[in-house]
XYZ file of C-alpha atoms in Angstrom:
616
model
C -19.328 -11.249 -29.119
C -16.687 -12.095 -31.798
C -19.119 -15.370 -31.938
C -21.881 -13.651 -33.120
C -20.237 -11.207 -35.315
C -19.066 -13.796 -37.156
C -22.406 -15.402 -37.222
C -24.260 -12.493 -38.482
C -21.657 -12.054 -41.424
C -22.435 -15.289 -42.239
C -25.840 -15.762 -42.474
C -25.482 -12.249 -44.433
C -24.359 -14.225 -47.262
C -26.985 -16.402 -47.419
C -25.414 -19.339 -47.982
C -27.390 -22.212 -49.522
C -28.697 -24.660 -47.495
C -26.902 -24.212 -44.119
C -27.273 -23.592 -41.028
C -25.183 -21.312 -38.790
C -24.953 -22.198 -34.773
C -23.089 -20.558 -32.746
C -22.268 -22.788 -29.233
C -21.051 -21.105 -25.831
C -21.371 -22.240 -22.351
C -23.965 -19.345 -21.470
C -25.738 -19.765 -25.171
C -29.623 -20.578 -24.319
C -30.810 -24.086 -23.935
C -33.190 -23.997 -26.769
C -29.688 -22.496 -28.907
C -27.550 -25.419 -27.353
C -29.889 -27.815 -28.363
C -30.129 -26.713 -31.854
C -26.756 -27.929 -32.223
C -27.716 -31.154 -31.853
C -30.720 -31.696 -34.189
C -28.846 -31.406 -37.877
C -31.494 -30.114 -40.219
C -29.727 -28.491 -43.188
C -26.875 -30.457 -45.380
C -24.813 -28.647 -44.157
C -23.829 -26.725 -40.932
C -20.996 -24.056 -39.720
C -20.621 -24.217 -35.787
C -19.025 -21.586 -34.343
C -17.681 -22.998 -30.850
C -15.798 -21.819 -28.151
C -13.335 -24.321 -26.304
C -16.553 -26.125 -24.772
C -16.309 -28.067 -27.961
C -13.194 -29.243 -27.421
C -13.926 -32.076 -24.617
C -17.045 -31.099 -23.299
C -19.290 -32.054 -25.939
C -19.372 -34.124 -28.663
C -20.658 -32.065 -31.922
C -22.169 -34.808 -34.699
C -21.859 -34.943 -38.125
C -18.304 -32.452 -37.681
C -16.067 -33.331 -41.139
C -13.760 -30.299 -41.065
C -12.223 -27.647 -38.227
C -11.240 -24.340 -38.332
C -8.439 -23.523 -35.349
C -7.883 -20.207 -34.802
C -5.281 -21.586 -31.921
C -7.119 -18.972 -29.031
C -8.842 -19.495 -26.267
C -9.990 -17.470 -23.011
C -8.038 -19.075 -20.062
C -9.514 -18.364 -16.641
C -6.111 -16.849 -14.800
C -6.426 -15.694 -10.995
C -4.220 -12.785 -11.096
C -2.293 -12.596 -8.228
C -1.015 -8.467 -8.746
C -5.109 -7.411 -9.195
C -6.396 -10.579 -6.826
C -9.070 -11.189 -10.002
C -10.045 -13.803 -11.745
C -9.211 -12.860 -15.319
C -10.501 -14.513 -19.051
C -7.468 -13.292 -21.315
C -7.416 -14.718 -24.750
C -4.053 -16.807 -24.688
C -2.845 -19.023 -27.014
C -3.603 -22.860 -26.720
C -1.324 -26.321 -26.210
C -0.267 -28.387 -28.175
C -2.736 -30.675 -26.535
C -5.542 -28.508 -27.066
C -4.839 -28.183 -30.824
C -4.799 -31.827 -31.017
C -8.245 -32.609 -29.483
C -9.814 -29.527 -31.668
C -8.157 -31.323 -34.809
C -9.885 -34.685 -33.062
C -12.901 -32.905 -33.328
C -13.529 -33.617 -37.261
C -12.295 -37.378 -37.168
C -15.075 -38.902 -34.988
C -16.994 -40.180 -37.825
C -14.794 -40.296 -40.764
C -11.249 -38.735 -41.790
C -11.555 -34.930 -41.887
C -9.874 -31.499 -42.548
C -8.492 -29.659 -39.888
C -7.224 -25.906 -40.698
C -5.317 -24.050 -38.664
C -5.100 -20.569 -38.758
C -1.541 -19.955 -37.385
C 1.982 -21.627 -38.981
C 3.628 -24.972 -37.972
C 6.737 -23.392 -36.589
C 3.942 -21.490 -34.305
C 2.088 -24.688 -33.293
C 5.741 -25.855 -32.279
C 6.598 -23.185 -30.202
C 3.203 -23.641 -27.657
C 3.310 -25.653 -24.495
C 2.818 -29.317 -25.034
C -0.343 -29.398 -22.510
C -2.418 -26.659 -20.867
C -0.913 -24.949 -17.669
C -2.763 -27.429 -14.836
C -5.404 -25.361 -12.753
C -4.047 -25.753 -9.609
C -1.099 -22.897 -11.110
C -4.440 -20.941 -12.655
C -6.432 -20.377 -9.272
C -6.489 -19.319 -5.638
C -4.986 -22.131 -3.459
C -6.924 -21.115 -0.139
C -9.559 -23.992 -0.434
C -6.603 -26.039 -0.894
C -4.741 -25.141 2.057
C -7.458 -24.800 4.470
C -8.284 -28.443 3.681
C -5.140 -29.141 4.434
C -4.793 -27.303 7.879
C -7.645 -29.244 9.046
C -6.055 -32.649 8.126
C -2.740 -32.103 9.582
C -0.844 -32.505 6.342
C 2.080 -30.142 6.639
C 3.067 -27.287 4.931
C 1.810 -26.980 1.443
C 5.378 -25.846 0.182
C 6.382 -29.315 1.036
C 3.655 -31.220 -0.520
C 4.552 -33.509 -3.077
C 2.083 -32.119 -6.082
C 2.881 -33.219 -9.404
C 2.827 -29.439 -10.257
C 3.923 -27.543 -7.264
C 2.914 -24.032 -7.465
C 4.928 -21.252 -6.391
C 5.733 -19.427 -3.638
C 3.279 -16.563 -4.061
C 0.388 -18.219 -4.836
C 0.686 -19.800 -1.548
C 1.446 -16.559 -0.140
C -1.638 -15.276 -1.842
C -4.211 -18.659 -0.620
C -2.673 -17.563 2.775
C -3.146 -13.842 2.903
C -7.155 -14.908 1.572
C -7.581 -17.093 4.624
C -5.969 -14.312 6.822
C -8.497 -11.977 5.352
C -11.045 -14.082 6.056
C -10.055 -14.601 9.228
C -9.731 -18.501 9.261
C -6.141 -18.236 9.975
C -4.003 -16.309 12.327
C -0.877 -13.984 11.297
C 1.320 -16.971 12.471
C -1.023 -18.803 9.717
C -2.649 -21.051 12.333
C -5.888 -22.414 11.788
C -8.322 -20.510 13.959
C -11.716 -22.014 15.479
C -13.575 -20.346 12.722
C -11.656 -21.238 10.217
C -11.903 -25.038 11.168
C -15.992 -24.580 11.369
C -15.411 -22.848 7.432
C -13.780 -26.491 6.265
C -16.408 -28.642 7.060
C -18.660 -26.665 4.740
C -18.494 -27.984 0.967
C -18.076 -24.629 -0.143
C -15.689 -22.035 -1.398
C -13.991 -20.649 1.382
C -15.508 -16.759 0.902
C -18.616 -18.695 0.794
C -18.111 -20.430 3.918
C -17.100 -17.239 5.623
C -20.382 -15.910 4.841
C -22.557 -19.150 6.097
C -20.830 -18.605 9.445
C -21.711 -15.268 9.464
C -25.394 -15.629 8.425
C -25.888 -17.957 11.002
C -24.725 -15.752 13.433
C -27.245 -12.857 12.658
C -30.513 -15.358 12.199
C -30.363 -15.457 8.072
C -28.606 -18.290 7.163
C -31.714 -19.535 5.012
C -31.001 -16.720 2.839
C -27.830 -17.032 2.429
C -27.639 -20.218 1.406
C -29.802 -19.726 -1.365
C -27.572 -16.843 -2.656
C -24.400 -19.046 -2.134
C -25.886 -21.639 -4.225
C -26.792 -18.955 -6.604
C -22.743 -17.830 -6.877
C -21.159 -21.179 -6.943
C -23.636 -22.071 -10.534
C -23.795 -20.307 -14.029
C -26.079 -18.051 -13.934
C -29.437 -19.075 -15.014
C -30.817 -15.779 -16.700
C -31.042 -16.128 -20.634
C -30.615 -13.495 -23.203
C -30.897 -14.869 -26.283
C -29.804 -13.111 -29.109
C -31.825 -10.741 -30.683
C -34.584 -11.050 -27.414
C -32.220 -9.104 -24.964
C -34.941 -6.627 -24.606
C -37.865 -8.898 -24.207
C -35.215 -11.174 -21.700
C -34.495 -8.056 -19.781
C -38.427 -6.852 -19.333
C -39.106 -10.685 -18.338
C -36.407 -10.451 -16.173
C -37.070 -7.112 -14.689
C -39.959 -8.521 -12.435
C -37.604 -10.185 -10.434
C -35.402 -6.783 -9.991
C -35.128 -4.855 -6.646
C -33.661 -1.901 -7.231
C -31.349 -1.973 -4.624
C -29.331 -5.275 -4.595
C -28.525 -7.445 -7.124
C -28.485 -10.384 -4.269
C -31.967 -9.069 -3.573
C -33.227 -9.621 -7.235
C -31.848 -13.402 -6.845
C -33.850 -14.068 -3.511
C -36.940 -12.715 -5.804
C -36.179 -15.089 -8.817
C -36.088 -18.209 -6.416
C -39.029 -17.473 -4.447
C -40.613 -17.248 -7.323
C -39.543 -19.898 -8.481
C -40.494 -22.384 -5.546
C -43.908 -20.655 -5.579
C -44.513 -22.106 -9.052
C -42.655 -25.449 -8.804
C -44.641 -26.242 -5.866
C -48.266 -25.794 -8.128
C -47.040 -26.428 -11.320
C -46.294 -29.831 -13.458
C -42.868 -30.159 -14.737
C -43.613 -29.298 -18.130
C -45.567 -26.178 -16.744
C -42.569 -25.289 -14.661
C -40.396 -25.775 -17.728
C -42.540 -23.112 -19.856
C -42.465 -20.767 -17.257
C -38.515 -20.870 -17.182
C -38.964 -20.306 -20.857
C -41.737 -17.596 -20.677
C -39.096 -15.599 -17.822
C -35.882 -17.007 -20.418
C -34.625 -18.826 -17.603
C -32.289 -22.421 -17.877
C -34.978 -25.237 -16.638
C -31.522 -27.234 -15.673
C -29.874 -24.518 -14.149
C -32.517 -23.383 -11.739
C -33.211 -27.297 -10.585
C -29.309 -27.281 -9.964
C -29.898 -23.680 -7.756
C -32.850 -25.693 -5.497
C -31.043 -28.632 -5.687
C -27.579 -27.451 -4.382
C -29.817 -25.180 -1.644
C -31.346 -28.392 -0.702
C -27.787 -30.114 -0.383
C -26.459 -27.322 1.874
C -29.704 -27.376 4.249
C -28.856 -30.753 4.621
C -25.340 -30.325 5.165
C -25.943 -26.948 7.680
C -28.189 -29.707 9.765
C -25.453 -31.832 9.802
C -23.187 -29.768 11.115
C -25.539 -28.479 13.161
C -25.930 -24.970 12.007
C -28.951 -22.685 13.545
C -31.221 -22.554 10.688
C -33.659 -19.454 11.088
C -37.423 -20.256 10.612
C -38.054 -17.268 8.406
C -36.238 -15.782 5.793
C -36.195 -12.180 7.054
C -34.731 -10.615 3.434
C -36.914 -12.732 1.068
C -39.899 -11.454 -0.347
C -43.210 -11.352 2.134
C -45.584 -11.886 -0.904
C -45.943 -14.289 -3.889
C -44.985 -13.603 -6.948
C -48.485 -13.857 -8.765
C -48.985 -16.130 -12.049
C -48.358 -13.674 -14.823
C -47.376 -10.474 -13.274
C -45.576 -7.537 -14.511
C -44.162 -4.509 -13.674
C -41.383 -4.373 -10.657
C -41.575 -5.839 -7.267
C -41.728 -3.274 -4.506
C -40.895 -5.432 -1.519
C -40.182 -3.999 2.175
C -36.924 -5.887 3.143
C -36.035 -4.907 6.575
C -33.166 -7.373 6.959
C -31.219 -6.994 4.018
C -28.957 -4.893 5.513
C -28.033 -7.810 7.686
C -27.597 -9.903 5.136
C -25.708 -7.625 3.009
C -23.454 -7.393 6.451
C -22.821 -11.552 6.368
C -22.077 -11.396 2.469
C -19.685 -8.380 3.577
C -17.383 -11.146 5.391
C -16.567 -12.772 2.661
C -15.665 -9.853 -0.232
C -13.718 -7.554 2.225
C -11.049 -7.175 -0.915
C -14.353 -7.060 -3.454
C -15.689 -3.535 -2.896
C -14.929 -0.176 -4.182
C -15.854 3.655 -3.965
C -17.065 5.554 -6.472
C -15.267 8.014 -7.821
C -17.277 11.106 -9.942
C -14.591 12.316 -12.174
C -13.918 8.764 -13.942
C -16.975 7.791 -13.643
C -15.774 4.016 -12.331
C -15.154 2.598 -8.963
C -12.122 2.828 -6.817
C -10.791 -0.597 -4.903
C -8.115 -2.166 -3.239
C -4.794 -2.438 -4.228
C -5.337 0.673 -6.392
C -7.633 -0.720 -9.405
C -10.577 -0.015 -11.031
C -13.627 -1.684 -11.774
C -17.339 -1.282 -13.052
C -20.496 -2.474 -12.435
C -21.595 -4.927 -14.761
C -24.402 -3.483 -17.086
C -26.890 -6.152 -16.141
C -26.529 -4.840 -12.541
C -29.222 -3.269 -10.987
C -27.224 -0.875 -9.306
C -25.555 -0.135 -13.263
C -27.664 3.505 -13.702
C -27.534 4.572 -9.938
C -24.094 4.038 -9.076
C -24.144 4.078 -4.720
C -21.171 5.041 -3.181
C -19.750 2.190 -1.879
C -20.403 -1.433 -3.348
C -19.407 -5.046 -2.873
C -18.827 -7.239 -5.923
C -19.265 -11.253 -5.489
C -16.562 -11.193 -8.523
C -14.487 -9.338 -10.376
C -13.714 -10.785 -13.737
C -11.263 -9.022 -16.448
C -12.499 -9.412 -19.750
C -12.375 -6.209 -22.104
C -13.183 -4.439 -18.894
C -13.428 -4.762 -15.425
C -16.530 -5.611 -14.368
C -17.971 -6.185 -11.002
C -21.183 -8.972 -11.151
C -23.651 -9.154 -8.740
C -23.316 -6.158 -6.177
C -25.033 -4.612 -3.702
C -24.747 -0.980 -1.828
C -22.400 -1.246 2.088
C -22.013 1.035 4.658
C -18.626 1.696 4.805
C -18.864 1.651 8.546
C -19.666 -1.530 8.521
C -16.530 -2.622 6.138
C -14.185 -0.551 9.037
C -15.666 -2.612 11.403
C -15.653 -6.167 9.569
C -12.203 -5.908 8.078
C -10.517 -4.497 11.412
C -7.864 -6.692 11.135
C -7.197 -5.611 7.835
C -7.260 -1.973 7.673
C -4.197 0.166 8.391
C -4.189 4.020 9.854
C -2.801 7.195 9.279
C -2.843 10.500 11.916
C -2.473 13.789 10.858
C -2.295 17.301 12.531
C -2.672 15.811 16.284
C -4.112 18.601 18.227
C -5.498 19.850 21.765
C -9.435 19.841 21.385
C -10.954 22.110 24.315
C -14.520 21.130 23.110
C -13.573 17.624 23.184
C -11.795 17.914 26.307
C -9.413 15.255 24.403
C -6.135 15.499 22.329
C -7.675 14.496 18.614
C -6.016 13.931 15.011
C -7.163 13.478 11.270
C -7.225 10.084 11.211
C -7.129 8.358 7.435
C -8.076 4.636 7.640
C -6.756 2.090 4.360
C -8.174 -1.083 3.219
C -5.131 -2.300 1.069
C -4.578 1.014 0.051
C -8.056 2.294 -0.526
C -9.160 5.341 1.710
C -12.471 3.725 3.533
C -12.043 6.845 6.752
C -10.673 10.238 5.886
C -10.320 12.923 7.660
C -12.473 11.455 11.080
C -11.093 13.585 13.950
C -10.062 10.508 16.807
C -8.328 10.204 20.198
C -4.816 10.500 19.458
C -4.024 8.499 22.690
C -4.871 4.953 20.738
C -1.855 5.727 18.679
C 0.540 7.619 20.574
C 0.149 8.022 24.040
C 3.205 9.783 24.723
C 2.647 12.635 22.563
C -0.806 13.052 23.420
C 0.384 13.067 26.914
C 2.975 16.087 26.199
C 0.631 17.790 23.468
C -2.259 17.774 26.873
C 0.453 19.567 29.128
C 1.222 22.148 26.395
C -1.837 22.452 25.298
C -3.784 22.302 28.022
C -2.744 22.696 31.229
C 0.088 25.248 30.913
C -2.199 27.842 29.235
C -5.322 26.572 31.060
C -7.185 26.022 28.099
C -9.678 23.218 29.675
C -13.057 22.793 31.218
C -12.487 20.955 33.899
C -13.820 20.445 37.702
C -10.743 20.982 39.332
C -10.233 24.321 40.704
C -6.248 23.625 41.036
C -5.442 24.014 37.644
C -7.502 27.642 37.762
C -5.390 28.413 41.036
C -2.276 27.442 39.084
C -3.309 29.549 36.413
C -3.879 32.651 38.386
C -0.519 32.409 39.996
C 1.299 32.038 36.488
C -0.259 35.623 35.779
C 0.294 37.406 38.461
C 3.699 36.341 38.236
C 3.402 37.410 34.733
C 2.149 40.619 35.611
C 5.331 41.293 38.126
C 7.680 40.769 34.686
C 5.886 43.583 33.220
C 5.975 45.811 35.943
C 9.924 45.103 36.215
C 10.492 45.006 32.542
C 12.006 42.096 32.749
C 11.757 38.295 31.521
C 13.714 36.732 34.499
C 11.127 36.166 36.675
C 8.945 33.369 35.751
C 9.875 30.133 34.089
C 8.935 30.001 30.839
C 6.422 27.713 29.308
C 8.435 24.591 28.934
C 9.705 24.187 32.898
C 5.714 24.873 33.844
C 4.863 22.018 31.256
C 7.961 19.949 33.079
C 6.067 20.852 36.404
C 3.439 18.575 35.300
C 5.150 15.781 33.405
C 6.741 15.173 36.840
C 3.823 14.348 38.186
C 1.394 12.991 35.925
C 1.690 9.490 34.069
C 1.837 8.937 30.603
C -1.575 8.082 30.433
C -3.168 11.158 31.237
C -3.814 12.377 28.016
C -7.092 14.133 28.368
C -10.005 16.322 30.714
C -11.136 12.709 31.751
C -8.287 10.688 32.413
C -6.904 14.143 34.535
C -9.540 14.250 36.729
C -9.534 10.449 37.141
C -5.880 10.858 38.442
C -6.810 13.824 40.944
C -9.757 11.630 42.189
C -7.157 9.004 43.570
C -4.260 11.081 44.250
C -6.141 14.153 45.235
C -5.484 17.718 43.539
C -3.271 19.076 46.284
C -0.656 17.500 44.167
C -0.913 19.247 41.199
C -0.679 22.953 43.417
C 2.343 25.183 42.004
C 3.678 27.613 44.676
C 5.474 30.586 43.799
C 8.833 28.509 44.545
C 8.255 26.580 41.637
C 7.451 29.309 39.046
C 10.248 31.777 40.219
C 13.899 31.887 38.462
C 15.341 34.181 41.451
C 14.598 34.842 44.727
C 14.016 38.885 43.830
C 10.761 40.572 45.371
C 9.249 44.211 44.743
C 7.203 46.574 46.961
C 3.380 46.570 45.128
C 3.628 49.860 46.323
C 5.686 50.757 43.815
C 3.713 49.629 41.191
C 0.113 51.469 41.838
C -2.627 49.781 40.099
C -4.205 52.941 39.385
C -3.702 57.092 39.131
C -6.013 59.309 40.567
C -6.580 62.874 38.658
C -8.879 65.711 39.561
C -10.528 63.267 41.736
C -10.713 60.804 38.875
C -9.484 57.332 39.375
C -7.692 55.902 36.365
C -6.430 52.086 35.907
C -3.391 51.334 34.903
C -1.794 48.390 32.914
C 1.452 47.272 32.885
C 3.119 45.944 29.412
C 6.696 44.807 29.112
C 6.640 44.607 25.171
C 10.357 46.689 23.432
C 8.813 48.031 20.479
C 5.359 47.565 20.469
C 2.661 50.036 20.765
C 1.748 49.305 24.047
C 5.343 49.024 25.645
C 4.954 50.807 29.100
C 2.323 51.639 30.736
C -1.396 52.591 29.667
C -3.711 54.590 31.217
C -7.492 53.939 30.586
C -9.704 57.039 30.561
C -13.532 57.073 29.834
C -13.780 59.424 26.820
C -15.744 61.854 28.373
C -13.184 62.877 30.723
C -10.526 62.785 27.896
C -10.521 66.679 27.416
C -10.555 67.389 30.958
C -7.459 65.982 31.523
C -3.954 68.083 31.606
C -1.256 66.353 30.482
C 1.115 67.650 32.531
C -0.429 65.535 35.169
C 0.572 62.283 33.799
C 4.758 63.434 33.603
C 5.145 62.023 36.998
C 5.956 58.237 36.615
C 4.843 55.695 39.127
C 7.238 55.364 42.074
C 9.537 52.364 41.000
C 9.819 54.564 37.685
C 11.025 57.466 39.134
C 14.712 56.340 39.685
C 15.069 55.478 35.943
C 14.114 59.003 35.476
C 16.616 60.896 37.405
C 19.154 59.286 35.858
C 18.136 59.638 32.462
């Protein structure tokens, strides 16, 4: 951007006989080019670092340093790759002031002070201290070459960055928490690819669409081939927008190749290079896509990968010569795809969040989609990134929708929980909590009601005797625990007809009752009648013997369970309750017979009453 700001001022001034070129590594090829073909007397290049080594500009007689340059940094806190603008070496200066001597002695001008130039680093930071180490140290696992601490590099990096290529092949599951190599992970290293990217080959092959996948991972590990020139971004992006399926970016990139290979395989080379240029596509960057599929056919075969006959997400029809207008293309197995791509970006997804109008990931960032994503005006809920690059923003590139199920299930081993509120379910004939499931500190599960068992067995087991079986609140096949039940309130109904709480144990020696004879692991309507099945219910039977606190008995007799009146036969009901409202005992009469009732008639007590009375 700064590029062609500076570029447009430029040419605003109209300066006489000159030409302006800007030159950056994703500048069109027809732009790049230009470079090279001096017209005008004079030219003004505005380059980024790629002028530095990587080409040689002719006809250069002066250079303007502005001593910055973005750095590609892996950041180890945000697990991105970022491009800050940093300062350059020493080193660096000195090959941009280079870049104006090649033909004869020229000006160089640098735009910071001497005592500033003195102050940088002599060279630039190696890249082995810039990047993830996990390709490194997988390689290394396979060949037996000790620990990587120990290795005698000529810049050793630290201690977290190999903590950090580590925890990347953990998450990827090619090593072990001990940091072993696993048999997966030794079937990643002989693939000539990035590690994530090998992940995602093994999986592919497993679910039949390895074909695809390779064609996307040869897609990710190039520059993207796309074009927007400036000034045509609109005419680029309609081009472009043939290609698009509106529902994964990785899609869109099957689209663009199969098109592709549809043409190449009818058209000359110069045909095939103005239909790059008609869709603003890099002629040398899509030969390096097929050719780098090509190599890593050859190299699956080799290594004996299953290489499905079809390609189950690619397009089912050609894309004719000269169409327009959007693809609408049935793709049955992207979702399987998607799921092998998944392996290998567990840590590259987010949620969307409403209020900030951004996505939510791991380790408690943010990111956004990158406008050029087709997913960039329809936000879904859940995405995967292929990167996540730090520039101004954060943006995520290439993306497509994911069921967060499916992350759950792929990045198990990742994934930490959290149970709330554990709690007797009658329904669910199960003890059940709030369980919140975290993917490096991103909510993925919240609020999923789960077995509590899997976490804590033991207090599932004591929450199902509370719960449960003491009060009876179960459906269950076992007519015991009923029995039980209608002992504990008749035995209940003797302390209200004694007025007194001495009688039966209370709740917690009934709940001890059971915890004497049931295992920890019944925790649940299922796992109890499992238990009666082999050790038969008998043994779950309470007898009075083991409910009563004393050996005290009454005469029922005393304690009439109804009053009869004018002929009238009224129930009675028993409540032992000091204070309350029904404390005592309560006759029921049928309103009709309310007013032809005499009072007096209910003065006498019931017999076990009567003593009370007299003395009172």
């Amino acid at each position: 951007r700064d590029i062609r700001e500076a570029a447009d001022r430029l040419r605003r001034e109209q300066l006489r006989d000159t030409d302006v070129l800007p030159l950056f590594g994703r500048l069109s090829l027809a732009d790049q080019q230009a470079v090279f073909r001096p017209q005008a007397p004079r030219r003004i290049v505005l380059a980024t670092n790629v002028a530095e080594t990587s080409l040689t500009v002719p006809r250069i007689k002066a250079v303007i340093d502005t001593g910055t340059a973005r750095i590609s940094r892996y950041s180890l806190r945000t697990k991105t790759q970022r491009l800050p603008i940093e300062p350059v070496s020493q080193a660096a200066a000195n090959q941009r002031a280079g870049r104006c001597g090649r033909v004869s002695s020229g000006i160089c001008i640098r735009l910071y002070s001497e005592e500033d130039y003195a102050q940088r680093p002599a060279y630039t930071e190696p890249e082995i201290l810039r990047t993830n180490l996990a390709a490194i140290i997988l390689q290394m696992l396979v060949l037996k070459l000790g620990d990587i601490a120990a290795f005698p590099f000529v810049d050793a990096p630290d201690e977290r960055q190999i903590n950090d290529g580590y925890r990347l092949l953990y998450e990827l599951q090619a090593t072990d928490e001990a940091r072993r190599l696993t048999p997966l992970g030794r079937h990643m290293a002989r693939l000539p690819v990035d590690p994530r990217f090998a992940r995602i080959l093994v999986a592919a092959e497993k679910s039949g669409c390895l074909q695809d996948a390779l064609i996307l991972v040869a897609a990710l590990s190039i520059q993207d081939p796309r074009e927007r020139p400036f000034g045509q971004e609109a005419r680029a992006d309609q081009k472009q927008g043939e290609f698009a399926d509106k529902s994964s970016d990785y899609q869109t990139l099957l689209n663009l190749f199969a098109a592709y290979q549809r043409e190449r395989r009818t058209a000359s080379n110069n045909r095939l290079r103005q239909w790059c240029k008609n869709y603003y596509l890099n002629p040398q960057r899509m030969r390096e896509w097929r050719e780098l599929v090509n190599q890593l056919l050859r190299d699956s075969r080799e290594q004996k990968l299953h290489l499905d006959t079809a390609h189950p997400a690619a397009p089912k029809s050609e894309l004719p010569e000269g169409a327009k207008g959007r693809l609408a293309l049935e793709n049955p197995q992207m979702e399987t795809l998607h799921r092998a791509l998944l392996t290998g970006f567990l840590d590259q997804v987010g949620l969307w969040d409403e209020q900030n109008r951004d996505y939510l990931r791991p380790r408690h960032s943010r990111f956004s989609l990158f406008p050029a994503s087709v997913l960039a005006k329809k936000p879904p809920q859940a995405v995967m990134a292929a990167s996540i690059v730090e520039t101004q923003r954060t943006y995520a590139r290439t993306c497509a929708p994911i069921q967060l199920a499916e992350l759950e299930h792929l990045a198990a081993h990742l994934t930490k929980h959290q149970y709330h509120n554990p709690h007797w379910s009658k329904k669910a004939g199960n003890v059940l909590a709030s369980q919140t499931t975290t993917l490096y500190g991103l909510p993925i599960v919240a609020g999923r009601n789960v077995p509590y068992a899997r976490h804590d067995p033991a207090l599932a087991h004591e929450i199902f005797i509370h719960d449960a079986l003491v009060p009876g609140e179960l459906n269950t096949r076992l007519r015991v625990i009923a029995q039980n039940r209608a002992l504990i309130e008749t035995l209940e109904e003797r302390e209200h007809k004694t007025r007194s709480r001495g009688i039966l144990a209370d709740e917690s020696q009934q709940a001890a009752f059971y915890m004497e004879r049931l295992p920890e692991n019944v925790h649940s309507v299922i796992t109890l009648e499992q238990w009666a099945k082999k050790h038969g219910e008998a043994a779950l039977a309470m007898k009075e013997a083991d409910l009563l606190l004393s050996d005290e008995t009454i005469d029922e007799a005393d304690y009439p369970t109804s009053l009869t009146i004018n002929g009238q036969k009224l129930r009675l009901e028993y409540h032992f309750d000091p204070g309350g409202a029904a404390d005592g005992i309560t006759v029921n009469i049928p309103l009709p017979a309310l007013n032809a009732l005499d009072a007096r008639a209910f003065e006498r007590l019931v017999p076990a009453m009567l003593p009370a009375k007299i003395e009172a």
